[in-house]
Short mmCIF file of C-alpha atoms and ligand atoms in Angstrom, two decimals:
data_model
loop_
_atom_site.label_atom_id
_atom_site.label_comp_id
_atom_site.label_asym_id
_atom_site.label_seq_id
_atom_site.Cartn_x
_atom_site.Cartn_y
_atom_site.Cartn_z
CA MET A 266 18.86 -5.16 24.10
CA LYS A 267 15.96 -7.01 22.48
CA SER A 268 15.17 -6.72 18.78
CA TYR A 269 11.81 -5.41 17.69
CA ILE A 270 10.04 -6.39 14.47
CA VAL A 271 6.96 -4.28 13.82
CA GLY A 272 4.41 -4.89 11.06
CA ASN A 273 2.33 -1.85 10.11
CA TRP A 274 -0.73 -3.10 8.23
CA LYS A 275 -1.99 0.43 7.50
CA LEU A 276 -5.50 0.44 5.99
CA ASN A 277 -5.50 -3.22 4.93
CA PHE A 278 -7.36 -6.42 5.89
CA THR A 279 -10.92 -6.82 7.14
CA VAL A 280 -11.33 -7.98 10.74
CA GLY A 281 -11.84 -11.55 9.46
CA GLU A 282 -8.71 -11.44 7.29
CA ALA A 283 -6.70 -9.99 10.16
CA SER A 284 -7.84 -12.77 12.46
CA ILE A 285 -6.90 -15.51 9.95
CA TYR A 286 -3.47 -13.93 9.40
CA LEU A 287 -2.87 -13.74 13.16
CA HIS A 288 -3.94 -17.35 13.63
CA LYS A 289 -1.46 -18.51 10.97
CA LEU A 290 1.35 -16.30 12.25
CA LEU A 291 0.92 -17.52 15.83
CA ARG A 292 1.10 -21.12 14.60
CA LYS A 293 4.34 -20.37 12.75
CA LEU A 294 6.05 -18.36 15.49
CA PRO A 295 8.11 -19.93 18.21
CA ASN A 296 8.32 -17.94 21.42
CA TYR A 297 11.33 -15.75 20.65
CA ARG A 298 12.44 -14.28 23.97
CA ASP A 299 14.92 -11.84 22.45
CA VAL A 300 12.78 -10.66 19.52
CA ASP A 301 9.57 -8.75 20.23
CA VAL A 302 7.12 -9.17 17.37
CA ILE A 303 4.51 -6.45 17.11
CA ILE A 304 1.69 -6.00 14.61
CA ALA A 305 -0.32 -2.86 14.05
CA PRO A 306 -3.70 -3.78 12.52
CA SER A 307 -6.43 -1.25 11.81
CA LEU A 308 -8.31 0.07 14.82
CA LEU A 309 -11.43 -2.03 14.22
CA ALA A 310 -9.47 -5.29 14.46
CA LEU A 311 -7.58 -4.45 17.64
CA GLN A 312 -10.17 -5.48 20.20
CA PRO A 313 -11.01 -8.91 18.72
CA LEU A 314 -7.33 -9.62 18.00
CA SER A 315 -6.45 -8.72 21.59
CA LEU A 316 -8.63 -11.66 22.71
CA GLN A 317 -6.97 -13.98 20.19
CA VAL A 318 -3.31 -13.02 20.56
CA ASP A 319 -0.75 -14.97 22.57
CA ARG A 320 1.12 -12.08 24.18
CA HIS A 321 4.18 -14.25 24.84
CA LYS A 322 4.65 -14.50 21.09
CA LEU A 323 3.32 -11.26 19.75
CA LYS A 324 2.13 -7.85 20.89
CA LEU A 325 -0.37 -5.46 19.36
CA ALA A 326 0.14 -1.84 18.39
CA ALA A 327 -2.38 0.80 17.38
CA GLN A 328 -1.54 2.82 14.28
CA ASN A 329 -2.75 6.06 15.83
CA ALA A 330 -4.77 7.48 18.73
CA PHE A 331 -5.85 10.89 20.00
CA TYR A 332 -4.05 12.69 22.82
CA ARG A 333 -7.03 13.56 25.03
CA ASP A 334 -8.31 10.75 27.24
CA TYR A 335 -12.09 11.48 27.01
CA GLY A 336 -14.37 14.22 25.73
CA ALA A 337 -16.09 15.79 22.76
CA PHE A 338 -13.75 14.61 20.01
CA THR A 339 -16.01 12.95 17.48
CA GLY A 340 -14.45 10.08 15.62
CA GLU A 341 -11.36 9.80 17.79
CA THR A 342 -10.07 6.96 19.98
CA SER A 343 -7.95 7.63 23.05
CA PHE A 344 -4.94 5.91 24.55
CA THR A 345 -7.06 5.44 27.67
CA GLN A 346 -9.50 3.36 25.62
CA LEU A 347 -6.63 1.39 24.10
CA ASN A 348 -5.07 0.59 27.46
CA GLY A 349 -5.29 -3.19 28.00
CA ILE A 350 -5.84 -3.80 24.28
CA VAL A 351 -2.46 -2.75 22.86
CA ASP A 352 1.06 -2.52 24.27
CA TYR A 353 2.39 -0.10 21.63
CA CYS A 354 1.19 2.70 19.37
CA ILE A 355 2.80 4.05 16.21
CA ILE A 356 2.96 7.85 16.47
CA GLY A 357 4.09 10.40 13.90
CA HIS A 358 4.12 8.06 10.92
CA SER A 359 4.89 10.05 7.79
CA GLU A 360 1.43 9.24 6.40
CA ARG A 361 -0.07 10.94 9.47
CA ARG A 362 2.33 13.86 9.18
CA TYR A 363 1.83 14.50 5.46
CA ILE A 364 -1.73 13.28 4.71
CA PHE A 365 -3.34 14.25 8.04
CA ARG A 366 -1.11 17.27 8.74
CA GLU A 367 0.10 16.17 12.18
CA ASP A 368 2.91 18.40 13.38
CA ASP A 369 5.55 17.86 16.07
CA LYS A 370 3.32 19.49 18.71
CA MET A 371 0.51 17.04 18.03
CA VAL A 372 3.00 14.16 17.90
CA ALA A 373 4.48 15.23 21.26
CA LYS A 374 1.03 15.31 22.91
CA LYS A 375 0.31 11.83 21.57
CA VAL A 376 3.64 10.48 22.85
CA ALA A 377 2.83 11.93 26.29
CA ALA A 378 -0.71 10.50 26.24
CA ALA A 379 0.66 7.06 25.34
CA ILE A 380 3.16 7.13 28.20
CA ARG A 381 0.46 8.38 30.59
CA ASN A 382 -1.66 5.38 29.61
CA LYS A 383 1.18 2.83 29.81
CA ILE A 384 1.41 2.28 26.07
CA ARG A 385 4.88 2.38 24.48
CA PRO A 386 5.10 4.89 21.63
CA ILE A 387 6.82 3.94 18.37
CA LEU A 388 7.86 7.44 17.33
CA CYS A 389 8.47 7.67 13.57
CA ILE A 390 10.83 10.33 12.29
CA GLY A 391 12.40 10.85 8.89
CA GLU A 392 13.20 13.31 6.17
CA THR A 393 11.53 13.68 2.78
CA GLU A 394 13.44 13.33 -0.47
CA SER A 395 13.68 17.09 -0.98
CA GLU A 396 14.80 17.71 2.61
CA ARG A 397 17.62 15.22 2.03
CA ALA A 398 18.49 16.82 -1.31
CA PHE A 399 18.72 20.26 0.38
CA GLY A 400 20.99 18.91 3.11
CA GLU A 401 18.33 19.30 5.81
CA THR A 402 18.28 15.71 7.07
CA ALA A 403 20.10 16.39 10.37
CA ASP A 404 17.84 19.37 11.21
CA VAL A 405 14.66 17.44 10.42
CA ILE A 406 15.78 14.48 12.52
CA ARG A 407 16.70 16.74 15.46
CA ASP A 408 13.41 18.67 15.26
CA GLN A 409 11.20 15.60 14.93
CA LEU A 410 13.08 13.63 17.59
CA LEU A 411 13.29 16.34 20.26
CA GLY A 412 9.90 17.76 19.25
CA GLY A 413 8.26 14.34 19.62
CA LEU A 414 9.86 13.75 23.03
CA SER A 415 9.26 17.26 24.33
CA GLU A 416 6.17 16.52 26.46
CA ILE A 417 7.59 13.58 28.43
CA GLY A 418 10.12 13.45 31.25
CA ALA A 419 13.68 12.23 30.70
CA GLU A 420 12.90 9.15 32.79
CA ASP A 421 10.35 8.01 30.17
CA VAL A 422 12.45 8.50 27.04
CA SER A 423 13.79 4.93 26.89
CA LYS A 424 10.19 3.61 26.88
CA VAL A 425 9.86 5.17 23.41
CA LEU A 426 10.96 3.20 20.35
CA ILE A 427 12.38 5.56 17.74
CA ALA A 428 11.71 4.43 14.16
CA TYR A 429 13.89 6.11 11.56
CA GLU A 430 11.80 6.03 8.40
CA PRO A 431 13.13 8.14 5.53
CA VAL A 432 9.96 9.14 3.72
CA TRP A 433 11.59 8.59 0.31
CA ALA A 434 12.26 4.94 1.15
CA ILE A 435 8.69 4.01 2.11
CA SER A 436 7.27 1.62 -0.47
CA SER A 437 3.98 3.45 -0.99
CA VAL A 438 5.84 6.63 -2.03
CA LYS A 439 6.10 7.06 -5.81
CA ALA A 440 9.64 6.20 -6.97
CA ALA A 441 10.65 4.95 -3.53
CA LYS A 442 14.35 4.10 -3.31
CA LEU A 443 16.09 1.76 -0.94
CA ALA A 444 18.13 3.42 1.77
CA THR A 445 21.67 2.03 1.87
CA PRO A 446 22.87 0.55 5.16
CA SER A 447 25.45 3.34 5.36
CA GLU A 448 22.77 6.04 4.97
CA VAL A 449 20.82 4.33 7.76
CA ALA A 450 23.96 4.05 9.91
CA ASP A 451 24.65 7.79 9.61
CA VAL A 452 21.17 8.80 10.76
CA VAL A 453 20.98 6.20 13.54
CA LYS A 454 24.34 7.48 14.80
CA LEU A 455 22.96 11.01 14.73
CA ILE A 456 19.83 9.95 16.65
CA ARG A 457 21.96 8.39 19.40
CA LYS A 458 24.24 11.44 19.46
CA ILE A 459 21.26 13.77 19.98
CA LEU A 460 19.80 11.47 22.65
CA THR A 461 23.17 11.37 24.42
CA GLU A 462 23.55 15.17 24.34
CA VAL A 463 20.07 15.82 25.69
CA TYR A 464 19.30 12.83 27.92
CA GLY A 465 22.68 11.27 28.67
CA LYS A 466 24.55 8.15 27.57
CA LYS A 467 22.50 5.62 29.55
CA THR A 468 19.16 6.75 28.12
CA ALA A 469 20.63 6.93 24.62
CA GLU A 470 21.91 3.36 24.91
CA GLU A 471 18.65 2.04 26.34
CA THR A 472 16.34 3.64 23.77
CA PRO A 473 15.58 1.24 20.91
CA VAL A 474 16.11 2.62 17.41
CA LEU A 475 14.36 0.86 14.52
CA PHE A 476 14.63 1.30 10.78
CA GLY A 477 11.74 1.27 8.32
CA GLY A 478 11.48 1.78 4.58
CA SER A 479 10.78 -1.00 2.05
CA VAL A 480 12.16 -3.65 4.40
CA ASN A 481 11.82 -7.16 2.95
CA PRO A 482 13.31 -10.62 3.59
CA SER A 483 16.29 -9.94 1.30
CA ASN A 484 17.41 -6.66 2.86
CA ALA A 485 16.33 -7.24 6.50
CA GLY A 486 19.66 -8.83 7.49
CA ALA A 487 21.67 -5.91 6.12
CA TYR A 488 19.57 -3.33 7.99
CA LEU A 489 19.54 -5.36 11.21
CA THR A 490 23.34 -5.48 11.25
CA VAL A 491 23.71 -1.70 10.93
CA PRO A 492 25.37 -0.61 14.19
CA GLY A 493 22.81 0.83 16.58
CA VAL A 494 19.73 -0.61 14.82
CA ASN A 495 17.56 -2.61 17.24
CA GLY A 496 14.79 -3.66 14.90
CA LEU A 497 12.67 -3.01 11.85
CA LEU A 498 9.32 -1.52 10.97
CA ALA A 499 7.83 -3.17 7.89
CA GLY A 500 4.78 -1.96 5.98
CA GLY A 501 4.16 -3.72 2.65
CA SER A 502 6.06 -6.89 3.47
CA SER A 503 4.21 -7.33 6.77
CA LEU A 504 1.04 -7.94 4.75
CA ILE A 505 2.55 -11.11 3.29
CA LEU A 506 2.73 -13.69 6.03
CA SER A 507 5.69 -15.64 4.61
CA GLU A 508 7.73 -12.45 4.15
CA PHE A 509 6.98 -11.14 7.62
CA ALA A 510 7.84 -14.53 9.14
CA ASP A 511 11.14 -14.52 7.20
CA ILE A 512 11.99 -11.06 8.56
CA ILE A 513 11.29 -12.27 12.11
CA ASP A 514 13.50 -15.33 11.50
CA THR A 515 16.27 -13.08 10.21
CA ALA A 516 16.07 -10.99 13.40
CA LYS A 517 16.38 -14.15 15.45
CA ARG A 518 19.41 -15.32 13.40
CA VAL A 519 21.13 -11.94 13.60
CA ARG A 520 20.76 -11.96 17.39
CA SER A 521 22.15 -15.45 17.91
C1 PEP B 1875 5.89 2.14 6.79
O1 PEP B 1875 4.87 2.53 6.28
O2 PEP B 1875 6.13 2.40 7.97
C2 PEP B 1875 6.81 1.36 5.99
C3 PEP B 1875 8.02 1.21 6.43
O3 PEP B 1875 6.30 0.87 4.83
P1 PEP B 1875 7.08 -0.05 3.76
O4 PEP B 1875 7.77 -1.14 4.52
O5 PEP B 1875 6.01 -0.56 2.87
O6 PEP B 1875 8.05 0.84 3.07
#
């Protein structure tokens, strides 16, 4: 399976800054066949960047979209409108779940809308610090994983990239800690076990599972060699071009 390196820029960079970053990154990047590089700029930058991007080297992701295709939903953008502009969309990021109160039902509708519009969802799941402390990690992972996939058919599950992102390891969280590779391994194993039970071995093997949480050039190699991890989702370090390029290089090295 390919590796996937995703940069989530969150609410950072003006359109001009995003375009300069992309220009520099494209110049630096060889065409890595076995590593898919994906960046998720803010919504406003997506359309101009889609005209600038070399899709052989890099793909675009939206950070969010609404689940209805058209209608009276002031302020929203649909997957239908994003079709042709992005190839991926991050769905269920913990910042959307906890700041914007998105629940598993909403996440599931968005995953289905993405699939319907030929956009691959990057479904983020992960427990909070207190859920982990109370021994609820496995239940949270099961609920968010199966909840998020509940509105699509089994034949579409492997189009979804699952990103395991423990909320306590995300750099913007106060007192964020690094997840150890063995903590990541345990949860990734659980994700594949659940996928196998519900959708069968083939689908479980074909569904990419990524890790995200304070990934940087010095820990990327350790996370990428965790069994069952097919890539990384980086927030903070994707904003620094040299760091993001190092992470991509590491993915290439680990694969060869
Ligand atoms: C994220 O927000 O998805 C993320 C993983 O952020 P960071 O890499 O900054 O922890």
